[in-house]
Coordinates of C-alpha atoms in Angstrom, one line a residue:
M22 CA -89.7 -71.5 26.1
A23 CA -86.0 -72.0 25.3
E24 CA -85.6 -67.5 24.9
T25 CA -87.6 -67.1 28.8
A26 CA -86.3 -69.5 30.0
K27 CA -82.6 -68.1 29.2
Y28 CA -82.7 -64.7 30.8
A29 CA -85.1 -65.5 33.9
P30 CA -83.9 -64.8 37.7
I31 CA -81.6 -67.3 39.6
N32 CA -83.2 -68.4 42.5
G33 CA -86.3 -66.9 41.7
A34 CA -84.6 -62.6 42.7
T35 CA -84.7 -60.8 39.7
L36 CA -81.5 -58.6 38.1
Y37 CA -82.4 -55.7 40.2
T38 CA -82.8 -57.9 44.1
D39 CA -79.6 -59.1 42.8
M40 CA -77.5 -55.2 42.6
K41 CA -79.5 -53.9 45.3
V42 CA -77.5 -56.3 47.0
H43 CA -74.0 -56.9 46.2
L44 CA -74.0 -52.8 46.0
S45 CA -75.2 -52.2 49.8
V46 CA -72.1 -51.1 50.8
V47 CA -71.5 -48.3 49.3
K48 CA -75.2 -46.7 50.6
T49 CA -73.3 -45.2 53.7
K50 CA -72.5 -41.2 53.9
R51 CA -69.1 -42.0 55.0
T52 CA -67.7 -43.4 52.5
V53 CA -69.6 -41.1 49.7
A54 CA -68.1 -38.1 51.4
F55 CA -64.9 -40.1 51.7
A56 CA -64.9 -40.6 47.5
Y57 CA -65.9 -36.9 46.7
G58 CA -62.9 -35.4 48.6
F59 CA -60.8 -37.3 46.8
M60 CA -61.6 -37.6 44.0
F61 CA -61.6 -32.9 44.3
V62 CA -57.8 -32.9 45.8
F63 CA -56.5 -35.2 43.1
I64 CA -58.5 -32.3 40.1
V65 CA -56.7 -29.7 42.5
V66 CA -53.0 -30.9 43.0
T67 CA -53.2 -32.1 39.4
T68 CA -54.2 -28.7 38.6
F69 CA -51.8 -27.3 40.3
L70 CA -48.8 -29.4 38.9
A71 CA -49.9 -28.7 34.8
F72 CA -49.7 -24.6 35.5
S73 CA -47.4 -24.2 38.0
P74 CA -43.7 -22.6 37.0
S75 CA -40.7 -24.5 37.8
P76 CA -39.2 -23.9 40.9
N77 CA -36.5 -26.0 40.4
P78 CA -35.2 -26.6 36.9
S79 CA -33.4 -30.0 37.5
S80 CA -36.4 -31.5 39.2
P81 CA -38.2 -33.6 36.5
W82 CA -41.4 -33.7 38.6
F83 CA -42.1 -29.4 37.9
T84 CA -41.9 -29.5 33.7
N85 CA -44.6 -28.7 32.1
I86 CA -46.8 -32.5 32.2
F87 CA -48.6 -31.9 29.7
S88 CA -46.2 -30.5 27.8
L89 CA -45.4 -32.5 23.9
S90 CA -41.7 -33.4 23.2
K91 CA -41.9 -33.7 19.6
Q92 CA -38.6 -36.1 18.7
E93 CA -37.7 -36.7 15.2
G94 CA -35.9 -39.9 14.0
N95 CA -35.2 -41.5 10.5
G96 CA -39.1 -42.5 9.2
G97 CA -40.6 -39.2 9.9
G98 CA -41.9 -37.6 13.8
T99 CA -43.3 -39.3 17.5
Y100 CA -45.3 -38.0 19.7
R101 CA -44.6 -39.2 23.8
S102 CA -46.0 -37.4 26.5
S103 CA -43.6 -36.0 29.0
V104 CA -45.3 -37.3 31.5
F105 CA -43.7 -40.8 31.0
S106 CA -40.6 -39.0 31.1
N107 CA -41.0 -37.8 34.8
F108 CA -42.0 -41.5 35.9
F109 CA -38.7 -42.7 34.5
T110 CA -35.9 -40.6 34.9
K111 CA -33.5 -41.9 34.4
S112 CA -34.2 -42.5 30.8
S113 CA -32.7 -40.3 28.0
H114 CA -33.5 -37.1 26.6
H115 CA -33.4 -37.8 22.8
V116 CA -32.7 -34.6 20.6
E117 CA -32.7 -33.9 17.0
D118 CA -28.9 -35.4 15.5
V119 CA -29.0 -33.3 12.3
S120 CA -26.7 -36.4 10.4
G121 CA -30.6 -37.7 10.7
G122 CA -30.3 -40.7 13.6
D123 CA -31.8 -39.8 17.5
V124 CA -28.9 -39.0 19.7
V125 CA -28.6 -40.1 23.3
V126 CA -27.8 -37.4 25.4
P127 CA -27.5 -37.5 29.8
R128 CA -29.8 -35.2 31.4
S129 CA -28.4 -33.9 34.1
S130 CA -24.9 -32.1 34.2
K131 CA -22.7 -30.9 36.7
K132 CA -22.1 -27.7 35.1
N133 CA -25.2 -26.8 34.2
K134 CA -24.4 -26.6 30.5
I135 CA -26.8 -27.7 28.1
E136 CA -24.8 -29.6 25.3
Q137 CA -24.9 -30.2 21.7
P138 CA -25.0 -33.4 20.5
H139 CA -21.1 -34.6 18.2
L140 CA -22.8 -35.2 14.9
D141 CA -21.8 -39.4 14.2
K142 CA -19.0 -38.3 11.3
V143 CA -15.9 -38.7 12.5
S144 CA -12.8 -35.9 11.3
P145 CA -10.2 -37.4 8.7
I146 CA -7.8 -35.2 10.2
G147 CA -7.7 -37.3 12.8
H148 CA -7.3 -34.9 16.1
K149 CA -9.3 -33.5 18.5
A150 CA -10.4 -30.1 19.9
Q151 CA -10.5 -29.4 24.0
N152 CA -13.2 -28.5 25.2
N153 CA -13.3 -24.6 26.1
D154 CA -15.7 -24.2 28.9
K155 CA -16.2 -20.9 28.4
V156 CA -16.5 -20.6 25.0
G157 CA -17.9 -24.0 24.1
V158 CA -15.6 -24.8 21.1
L159 CA -16.3 -28.0 19.3
E160 CA -14.7 -31.2 20.4
K161 CA -14.6 -32.9 17.0
P162 CA -13.1 -31.3 14.0
L163 CA -16.0 -30.7 11.6
N164 CA -19.6 -32.2 12.5
S165 CA -19.8 -31.2 16.3
S166 CA -21.0 -28.3 17.5
V167 CA -21.7 -27.6 22.1
L168 CA -23.5 -24.5 22.9
S169 CA -22.3 -23.1 25.7
N170 CA -24.7 -21.3 28.4
Q171 CA -23.5 -21.0 32.1
E172 CA -24.4 -17.4 32.2
S173 CA -28.6 -18.1 32.1
S174 CA -30.8 -19.1 34.7
V175 CA -32.9 -21.5 32.7
L176 CA -33.1 -23.0 29.2
K177 CA -36.8 -23.3 28.2
N178 CA -37.2 -23.9 24.4
D179 CA -35.4 -26.8 22.9
T180 CA -32.4 -26.0 20.5
Q181 CA -32.1 -27.4 16.9
S182 CA -29.1 -27.2 15.1
R183 CA -27.6 -26.4 12.2
D184 CA -26.2 -28.7 9.4
F185 CA -22.5 -28.0 9.2
D186 CA -20.3 -28.0 6.1
D187 CA -18.8 -31.3 5.9
K188 CA -15.5 -30.3 5.2
V189 CA -14.8 -26.7 7.1
G190 CA -17.9 -26.6 9.7
I191 CA -19.2 -23.4 7.8
L192 CA -23.0 -23.7 8.8
K193 CA -24.6 -24.0 5.3
A194 CA -27.5 -21.8 3.8
N195 CA -30.9 -21.7 4.5
E196 CA -31.0 -25.1 6.1
S197 CA -31.2 -25.2 9.3
S198 CA -31.3 -22.5 12.2
I199 CA -30.5 -22.5 15.8
E200 CA -33.2 -20.7 18.0
G201 CA -31.8 -19.0 21.5
T202 CA -33.1 -19.4 24.1
K203 CA -35.4 -18.4 27.2
F204 CA -33.1 -16.0 29.8
A205 CA -35.6 -15.6 33.4
A206 CA -35.1 -11.9 33.4
A207 CA -35.3 -11.2 29.3
T208 CA -36.6 -13.4 26.7
V209 CA -33.9 -14.0 23.9
N210 CA -36.0 -14.5 20.0
Q211 CA -33.5 -16.3 18.2
T212 CA -29.5 -16.3 17.7
Q213 CA -27.7 -17.0 14.4
S214 CA -24.4 -18.4 14.4
K215 CA -21.5 -15.7 14.7
D216 CA -18.2 -14.8 14.4
F217 CA -15.6 -15.1 17.8
D218 CA -12.7 -12.7 18.3
K219 CA -10.0 -13.3 20.3
K220 CA -11.7 -12.9 23.7
V221 CA -14.9 -15.9 22.7
G222 CA -13.2 -18.2 20.9
I223 CA -12.0 -19.0 17.2
L224 CA -13.2 -21.0 14.4
K225 CA -10.6 -22.6 12.7
A226 CA -10.2 -24.3 9.5
N227 CA -11.3 -27.5 10.9
E228 CA -13.3 -26.3 13.6
S229 CA -16.6 -24.1 14.6
S230 CA -18.0 -23.1 17.9
I231 CA -21.8 -22.1 18.7
E232 CA -21.5 -19.7 21.6
G233 CA -24.4 -19.1 23.7
P234 CA -26.8 -16.3 24.8
R235 CA -24.5 -14.8 27.5
S236 CA -26.3 -12.4 29.3
A237 CA -29.8 -11.4 29.8
A238 CA -30.0 -8.7 28.4
S239 CA -28.4 -9.6 25.2
V240 CA -29.6 -8.6 22.1
N241 CA -32.9 -10.0 20.2
Q242 CA -31.0 -11.5 17.1
S243 CA -27.5 -11.7 16.0
Q244 CA -26.1 -12.0 12.4
S245 CA -23.2 -14.6 10.4
K246 CA -20.7 -12.4 10.2
N247 CA -16.9 -12.9 7.9
F248 CA -14.2 -13.3 10.5
N249 CA -12.0 -10.0 10.7
D250 CA -8.3 -10.2 10.9
K251 CA -8.6 -11.1 15.3
V252 CA -10.3 -14.7 14.4
G253 CA -8.9 -15.4 11.7
I254 CA -9.6 -15.4 7.8
L255 CA -12.4 -17.4 5.6
K256 CA -10.5 -18.8 2.6
G257 CA -12.1 -19.9 -0.9
P258 CA -14.3 -18.7 -3.8
K259 CA -16.4 -21.7 -2.2
Y260 CA -16.9 -21.0 0.9
S261 CA -19.3 -18.5 2.1
S262 CA -21.7 -17.8 4.7
E263 CA -25.6 -16.6 5.1
E264 CA -26.3 -12.8 6.5
K265 CA -29.9 -12.3 7.6
S266 CA -31.7 -9.2 8.4
A267 CA -34.2 -9.4 11.6
N268 CA -37.1 -9.9 9.7
G269 CA -35.8 -12.9 8.6
N270 CA -35.0 -12.4 5.0
G271 CA -31.2 -13.7 3.6
E272 CA -29.3 -12.3 1.8
K273 CA -26.6 -14.3 1.2
G274 CA -22.7 -13.5 0.7
V275 CA -22.9 -9.6 0.6
V276 CA -19.4 -9.1 2.8
E277 CA -18.0 -12.3 0.6
K278 CA -19.1 -10.1 -2.7
E279 CA -18.5 -6.5 -1.9
A280 CA -14.8 -7.5 -1.0
S281 CA -14.6 -9.6 -3.9
S282 CA -15.9 -6.2 -5.8
L283 CA -12.7 -4.1 -4.2
V284 CA -10.4 -7.0 -4.9
N285 CA -11.7 -7.1 -8.7
E286 CA -11.6 -3.2 -9.1
E287 CA -7.8 -3.2 -7.5
I288 CA -6.7 -5.9 -10.0
N289 CA -8.6 -4.3 -13.2
G290 CA -6.8 -0.8 -11.6
K291 CA -3.4 -2.3 -11.3
F292 CA -3.8 -4.2 -14.4
F293 CA -5.0 -0.6 -16.3
E294 CA -2.6 1.2 -14.4
K295 CA 0.5 -0.9 -15.6
K296 CA -0.8 -1.4 -19.2
R297 CA -1.1 2.9 -19.7
D298 CA 2.3 2.9 -18.2
E299 CA 3.5 0.2 -20.7
D300 CA 1.9 2.2 -23.3
L301 CA 3.9 5.1 -22.0
V302 CA 7.1 3.4 -22.1
K303 CA 6.6 2.1 -25.0
S304 CA 5.5 5.5 -26.5
L305 CA 8.8 6.4 -25.7
L306 CA 10.8 4.2 -26.8
N307 CA 11.4 5.9 -30.6
C308 CA 10.8 9.3 -29.4
D309 CA 13.0 12.6 -29.5
F310 CA 13.0 13.6 -26.5
F311 CA 14.8 16.9 -27.3
D312 CA 13.1 17.8 -30.4
G313 CA 9.0 20.1 -29.3
N314 CA 8.8 23.3 -27.4
W315 CA 7.6 25.1 -24.0
V316 CA 4.0 25.5 -23.2
T317 CA 2.5 26.4 -20.1
D318 CA 1.6 23.9 -17.7
E319 CA -0.8 24.8 -14.2
S320 CA 0.7 22.9 -12.4
Y321 CA 4.0 23.4 -12.4
P322 CA 6.1 23.8 -11.0
L323 CA 7.4 19.5 -9.5
Y324 CA 7.5 21.4 -5.5
K325 CA 6.4 24.7 -3.8
P326 CA 8.3 27.7 -4.3
G327 CA 10.5 28.7 -1.8
S328 CA 9.7 25.3 -0.2
C329 CA 12.6 23.8 -0.5
S330 CA 16.0 24.9 2.3
L331 CA 19.1 23.4 0.1
I332 CA 18.7 25.3 -3.2
D333 CA 22.2 27.7 -3.3
E334 CA 20.9 31.2 -2.4
Q335 CA 21.1 32.6 -6.2
F336 CA 19.8 30.0 -7.7
N337 CA 16.7 30.7 -5.6
C338 CA 15.2 33.6 -7.1
F339 CA 11.7 33.3 -6.1
L340 CA 12.6 34.3 -2.4
N341 CA 15.5 36.9 -4.0
D342 CA 11.7 38.7 -4.9
R343 CA 11.5 37.8 -8.8
P344 CA 8.7 39.7 -9.3
D345 CA 6.9 37.9 -12.0
S346 CA 5.9 33.9 -12.1
G347 CA 5.6 33.0 -16.0
Y348 CA 9.1 30.9 -15.7
L349 CA 7.7 28.8 -12.8
K350 CA 5.0 28.0 -14.8
M351 CA 6.7 26.2 -18.3
K352 CA 7.2 22.3 -18.5
W353 CA 8.6 20.3 -21.6
K354 CA 6.4 18.8 -24.5
P355 CA 8.0 16.5 -27.0
K356 CA 6.6 16.3 -30.5
A357 CA 6.2 12.7 -30.9
C358 CA 5.0 11.9 -27.6
S359 CA 4.2 13.8 -24.1
L360 CA 6.9 13.6 -21.4
P361 CA 5.4 11.3 -17.9
R362 CA 5.2 14.0 -14.7
L363 CA 8.4 13.2 -12.3
N364 CA 6.8 10.9 -9.5
A365 CA 9.8 11.7 -7.0
T366 CA 8.5 9.2 -4.9
H367 CA 8.1 6.0 -7.8
M368 CA 11.8 7.9 -9.1
L369 CA 13.5 7.2 -5.4
E370 CA 11.8 3.8 -5.9
L371 CA 13.8 2.9 -9.4
L372 CA 16.4 4.0 -7.3
R373 CA 16.3 2.2 -3.8
G374 CA 19.6 1.0 -3.0
K375 CA 21.4 2.2 -5.5
R376 CA 23.9 5.3 -6.4
L377 CA 23.3 9.0 -8.5
A378 CA 26.3 10.8 -9.2
F379 CA 26.7 13.9 -10.5
V380 CA 30.0 14.6 -12.2
G381 CA 30.9 17.8 -13.7
D382 CA 30.6 21.6 -13.6
S383 CA 28.4 24.1 -11.6
L384 CA 25.1 23.5 -14.1
N385 CA 25.4 20.2 -12.6
R386 CA 25.2 21.1 -9.5
N387 CA 22.0 23.4 -10.7
M388 CA 20.4 20.1 -11.5
W389 CA 21.2 18.0 -8.2
E390 CA 19.9 20.2 -6.5
S391 CA 16.7 21.2 -8.0
L392 CA 16.8 16.8 -8.4
I393 CA 17.2 16.8 -4.3
C394 CA 14.7 19.2 -4.1
I395 CA 11.6 17.8 -6.1
L396 CA 13.1 13.8 -4.2
K397 CA 12.7 15.7 -0.8
N398 CA 9.7 16.6 -1.3
S399 CA 7.7 13.7 -1.4
V400 CA 9.1 11.9 1.4
K401 CA 6.7 12.2 4.7
D402 CA 9.6 12.5 7.5
Q403 CA 11.9 15.1 5.7
K404 CA 14.8 13.7 8.8
K405 CA 15.6 11.1 7.1
V406 CA 17.2 13.4 3.3
Y407 CA 20.1 14.5 4.8
E408 CA 23.5 15.7 3.4
E409 CA 25.9 13.1 4.3
F410 CA 27.9 15.6 6.8
G411 CA 25.2 17.5 7.9
R412 CA 26.3 20.0 5.6
H413 CA 23.5 23.1 3.9
H414 CA 25.8 24.9 1.1
F415 CA 27.4 23.0 -1.6
R416 CA 29.8 26.2 -3.0
T417 CA 32.8 25.0 -1.5
E418 CA 33.4 21.3 -1.2
A419 CA 34.9 19.5 -3.9
S420 CA 31.8 16.3 -3.2
Y421 CA 28.8 16.3 -1.7
S422 CA 26.3 12.9 -1.2
F423 CA 22.0 12.9 -0.1
I424 CA 21.3 10.3 1.6
F425 CA 17.8 8.7 1.4
E426 CA 17.1 6.9 4.7
E427 CA 14.2 5.2 4.1
Y428 CA 15.0 3.8 0.1
K429 CA 18.9 3.4 0.9
C430 CA 20.0 6.0 -2.3
R431 CA 22.0 8.4 -1.9
V432 CA 22.2 11.4 -4.1
E433 CA 25.7 12.7 -5.2
F434 CA 27.6 15.5 -6.5
F435 CA 31.0 15.2 -8.2
V436 CA 33.6 18.7 -8.6
S437 CA 34.9 18.0 -12.1
P438 CA 34.8 21.1 -14.2
F439 CA 36.2 19.7 -17.3
L440 CA 36.5 16.1 -16.1
V441 CA 39.4 15.4 -16.4
Q442 CA 42.4 17.4 -14.1
Q443 CA 43.4 20.6 -13.3
W444 CA 47.0 20.5 -12.8
E445 CA 50.0 23.0 -11.2
V446 CA 53.8 23.2 -12.7
S447 CA 56.5 24.8 -11.9
D448 CA 57.3 28.2 -14.5
K449 CA 60.5 29.3 -15.1
K450 CA 60.4 32.0 -12.1
G451 CA 59.8 29.0 -9.8
G452 CA 55.9 29.3 -9.5
K453 CA 53.4 27.5 -9.4
K454 CA 51.3 28.0 -13.0
E455 CA 48.0 26.2 -13.6
T456 CA 47.6 23.3 -16.4
L457 CA 45.0 21.1 -18.1
R458 CA 46.4 17.5 -17.7
L459 CA 43.6 16.6 -21.0
D460 CA 45.2 13.2 -20.6
L461 CA 44.3 12.1 -17.3
I462 CA 41.2 11.5 -15.9
G463 CA 38.9 14.0 -12.7
E464 CA 40.6 13.0 -9.6
S465 CA 38.0 12.5 -7.9
A466 CA 36.7 9.0 -10.6
D467 CA 37.7 6.7 -8.2
K468 CA 35.0 7.9 -5.4
Y469 CA 31.8 7.8 -8.3
K470 CA 32.6 4.6 -10.9
G471 CA 31.5 2.1 -8.3
A472 CA 28.0 4.5 -8.8
D473 CA 24.7 3.1 -10.6
I474 CA 24.0 6.2 -12.6
I475 CA 26.2 8.5 -13.7
V476 CA 24.9 12.2 -15.1
F477 CA 28.5 13.7 -16.7
N478 CA 28.6 17.5 -18.4
T479 CA 31.4 19.8 -19.2
G480 CA 31.0 22.8 -21.2
H481 CA 30.7 25.7 -19.7
W482 CA 34.4 26.0 -18.2
W483 CA 36.1 25.5 -21.2
T484 CA 34.8 29.2 -22.6
H485 CA 36.6 31.5 -20.0
E486 CA 39.8 33.1 -21.6
K487 CA 42.1 31.0 -20.2
T488 CA 40.5 27.8 -21.6
S489 CA 39.8 29.9 -24.8
L490 CA 42.5 30.8 -25.5
G491 CA 44.8 28.5 -25.3
K492 CA 48.2 29.5 -25.1
G493 CA 50.5 27.6 -22.1
Y494 CA 47.7 25.7 -20.5
Y495 CA 47.0 22.2 -21.6
Q496 CA 49.6 19.4 -20.4
E497 CA 49.8 16.1 -21.6
G498 CA 52.6 14.2 -20.4
S499 CA 55.2 16.3 -19.2
H500 CA 54.2 18.4 -21.8
V501 CA 53.3 22.0 -21.7
H502 CA 52.0 22.9 -25.0
D503 CA 52.4 26.7 -25.6
E504 CA 49.1 26.9 -27.7
L505 CA 46.6 24.6 -28.7
N506 CA 43.0 25.4 -30.2
V507 CA 40.4 25.1 -27.9
L508 CA 38.1 22.7 -29.4
E509 CA 41.1 20.1 -30.4
A510 CA 41.7 20.7 -26.3
F511 CA 38.7 19.6 -25.5
R512 CA 38.1 16.1 -27.8
R513 CA 41.9 15.2 -26.4
A514 CA 40.3 15.8 -22.7
L515 CA 36.9 14.1 -24.0
T516 CA 38.6 11.3 -24.8
T517 CA 40.7 10.6 -22.1
W518 CA 37.2 10.4 -20.4
G519 CA 35.8 8.4 -22.9
R520 CA 38.5 5.9 -22.1
W521 CA 38.2 5.3 -18.5
V522 CA 34.2 4.7 -18.7
D523 CA 35.2 2.6 -21.2
A524 CA 37.7 0.7 -19.1
H525 CA 35.4 1.4 -15.5
I526 CA 32.4 1.2 -15.9
N527 CA 30.5 -1.6 -16.7
P528 CA 27.2 -1.0 -18.8
R529 CA 25.4 -3.6 -17.0
K530 CA 25.8 -2.4 -13.7
T531 CA 26.3 1.3 -14.4
F532 CA 23.9 3.7 -16.7
A533 CA 26.0 6.6 -18.1
L534 CA 24.5 9.6 -19.1
F535 CA 25.9 12.5 -20.9
R536 CA 24.0 15.8 -20.4
G537 CA 25.0 18.5 -23.0
Y538 CA 25.5 22.1 -23.0
S539 CA 23.6 24.1 -21.5
P540 CA 23.0 27.9 -23.8
T541 CA 23.8 31.6 -21.9
H542 CA 22.1 34.3 -23.1
F543 CA 23.6 37.6 -22.5
S544 CA 22.8 40.3 -24.3
G545 CA 24.5 43.5 -25.2
G546 CA 27.7 41.4 -24.4
Q547 CA 29.4 38.5 -22.7
W548 CA 29.2 37.0 -18.9
N549 CA 32.2 39.5 -18.2
S550 CA 31.4 42.5 -20.7
G551 CA 27.8 44.2 -19.1
G552 CA 25.9 41.1 -20.6
A553 CA 22.2 41.4 -19.8
C554 CA 19.6 38.9 -18.9
D555 CA 17.0 40.1 -16.5
S556 CA 14.6 42.0 -19.1
E557 CA 13.2 38.9 -20.2
T558 CA 10.1 37.3 -19.2
E559 CA 9.3 35.2 -21.4
P560 CA 10.9 32.2 -23.8
I561 CA 12.1 32.5 -27.5
K562 CA 9.2 31.5 -29.8
N563 CA 11.2 32.4 -33.2
D564 CA 13.5 29.6 -33.7
T565 CA 15.3 32.4 -36.1
Y566 CA 16.6 33.7 -32.8
L567 CA 18.6 30.4 -31.6
T568 CA 21.8 30.2 -31.9
P569 CA 23.7 27.2 -33.7
Y570 CA 24.3 24.6 -32.0
P571 CA 27.5 24.6 -30.4
S572 CA 30.8 23.4 -32.5
K573 CA 32.1 21.5 -29.3
M574 CA 28.9 19.1 -28.7
T575 CA 29.6 17.9 -32.6
V576 CA 33.0 17.1 -31.5
L577 CA 31.2 15.4 -27.9
E578 CA 29.0 13.4 -30.7
S579 CA 32.3 11.7 -32.4
V580 CA 34.1 10.9 -28.6
F581 CA 30.9 9.2 -28.7
K582 CA 31.1 7.2 -32.2
G583 CA 35.0 5.9 -30.9
M584 CA 33.8 4.5 -27.9
K585 CA 32.5 0.8 -27.3
T586 CA 30.5 1.9 -23.8
Q587 CA 27.3 3.2 -24.9
V588 CA 26.2 6.2 -22.7
S589 CA 23.1 8.2 -22.8
Y590 CA 22.9 11.9 -24.6
L591 CA 20.5 14.6 -23.0
N592 CA 21.0 16.4 -25.8
I593 CA 19.0 19.5 -23.9
T594 CA 20.8 22.1 -25.8
R595 CA 17.8 23.2 -28.5
M596 CA 15.0 22.9 -25.3
T597 CA 17.5 25.2 -22.8
D598 CA 17.9 27.7 -25.8
Y599 CA 14.2 28.6 -26.0
R600 CA 14.8 29.3 -22.2
K601 CA 16.3 32.9 -22.2
D602 CA 13.4 34.0 -19.4
G603 CA 15.0 31.8 -16.4
H604 CA 17.8 32.7 -15.2
P605 CA 18.8 34.5 -12.3
S606 CA 20.1 37.7 -13.7
I607 CA 20.1 40.1 -10.7
Y608 CA 17.7 38.8 -8.9
R609 CA 21.2 36.7 -6.8
K610 CA 20.1 37.6 -3.1
P611 CA 17.0 39.1 -0.8
N612 CA 15.7 41.9 0.8
L613 CA 17.9 43.9 -2.7
T614 CA 15.9 47.5 -4.0
D615 CA 16.1 47.2 -7.1
K616 CA 19.3 49.5 -7.1
E617 CA 20.6 47.5 -4.7
R618 CA 20.6 45.0 -7.3
R619 CA 21.9 46.4 -10.0
S620 CA 25.2 47.6 -7.8
Q621 CA 25.3 44.3 -5.6
W622 CA 26.4 42.2 -8.9
R623 CA 29.1 43.2 -11.5
Y624 CA 28.1 40.9 -13.9
Q625 CA 24.8 39.6 -14.2
D626 CA 24.2 35.3 -14.5
C627 CA 22.9 34.6 -17.2
S628 CA 23.9 31.6 -17.3
H629 CA 22.2 29.0 -14.2
W630 CA 19.0 28.7 -14.2
C631 CA 16.2 30.0 -11.3
L632 CA 15.4 27.0 -9.0
P633 CA 12.1 25.6 -9.7
G634 CA 12.9 25.9 -13.2
V635 CA 14.8 24.9 -16.2
P636 CA 16.8 21.8 -14.7
D637 CA 13.4 20.5 -13.3
A638 CA 13.2 19.4 -16.4
W639 CA 16.4 18.2 -17.6
N640 CA 15.1 15.9 -14.8
E641 CA 12.2 14.9 -16.1
L642 CA 14.2 14.3 -19.2
L643 CA 17.0 11.4 -16.7
Y644 CA 13.5 10.3 -15.5
A645 CA 11.9 9.7 -18.8
E646 CA 15.8 8.3 -19.4
L647 CA 15.7 6.0 -16.6
L648 CA 11.7 4.1 -17.6
V649 CA 13.3 3.5 -21.0
R650 CA 16.1 1.9 -19.0
Q651 CA 13.9 -0.2 -16.8
H652 CA 11.6 -1.0 -19.6
Q653 CA 14.4 -1.9 -21.9
K654 CA 16.3 -4.0 -19.0
Q655 CA 12.5 -6.3 -18.3
Q656 CA 12.8 -7.5 -22.1
E657 CA 15.8 -8.4 -21.5
K658 CA 15.1 -10.9 -19.1
M659 CA 11.9 -12.0 -20.5
S660 CA 14.2 -13.0 -23.9

């Protein structure tokens, strides 16, 4: 009964009748039509706003109101409908902070620039980088970036910043990526950080910058690269960049590895080259350069025959139509070591800033011309090699000096066939008489004594009739000897030379050498009595045919022993004696018939040497001596 009373209608009416009374107002037709119309309009407007593209990117009402923006914070990911942000237009837009916290950035921008948030870390250096509206240079030195995109019309995709290296602002590999922006005319899928050239910015040691896409036709992907010379150098092995291919697969440090490999190869190459050179020089230290044989070497001569216009015409056998060529292909090979081929560029480096002087007779002129041709052939700008006074013939003056401008060095020749002075005295008839002052050094000594390297020689003029007879020719002081043995005169002259060297040559500054006697090869007579050598085309191969060691060179060696200054002896006598095939003989003038050649010259030249030819080998010995001296000086500095 109680339960029945609980649910009984009030005032005797039923629940149905009560509801009917209260809802009777909605039964009118006008009200029903209005309700349905309102619902239809609401659905249409809402659908239009949800799916139509935005005509004004600056108005929040025309963004995708149903899209969701993913916001990541310290605690994880939360999703907030963009509808609420549209109603609250002054709210701040949250973007991802790579340091782990949300950073607030205002939506509006006067320059329509999309800015990435600055990282919270403060630079230890304490200075700020200035903004660059064109390229978006970082405002903070270490962990900040600005993405500049003035030329784009719309930015649709959210961008994600990479993690920065704390010290140098270099993007770390495989930790984060930067998604590119979409443009109205073309879609840019992804962009990666680039190196900047001078037109777009400089990434300095404590700064990094990211340039956004600049045009609607930008490429889909770009790859990170090392800096070139225009924008900076990526220093230090611990800093590396990541290169990614178009399909997203990364190949780390490719450029660094290639650069490192090239550097290692260069270092290793220089190391082994230096070690090889050191081993070569060490092998020369205890080697007798002058005990050996001539061998054929097709890589010789050291310069192309006929290419050097500085060679005396009478020495230029190739241009004078000598028919054979075997004399050009000979190389001197010591038994105990291998002589280095004369590297002209290296020799010029050894001579940089120095003076090399040849002092002596026409055989030293032969050697001097050879070296000038070898060195000049290695210089690219031939105009920077010239004789000091512009001379091209070298037979009439007392001295000549070739300047190698690029190396600031000189290679000189001083005429002094006896090394002591040629003199004149009055004879009994009131005339002039030539003498040789055995007690006075040659007149040009003051000019060459300051040279860094001096190569002396004498010998050939001591074989002439006047000197060999020794009657009324040799003078000491005011005394002219009625007769004096030539060997004794030679010894006194060289003693005078030796004393001058001891008095004026500082061995720590000047390297003094003496080139020995070069044998002649006259057959059937002497130089003035029908001697000839024009039929010789091969060197002597049997040692029994070599001439005995000259007595004058024995005198020279005895003089060396009495000197305080050490002089290096280029003892080329024996090695040169093999080369009976190397003389100009009758090939001393071009464009002559054989008959004309034989009638042109009263005497054949079997004393001097064709160039290219034997004197080139003398200069290779000189080069080896310079290498040994350089090594010895280096060892002295180290000890």
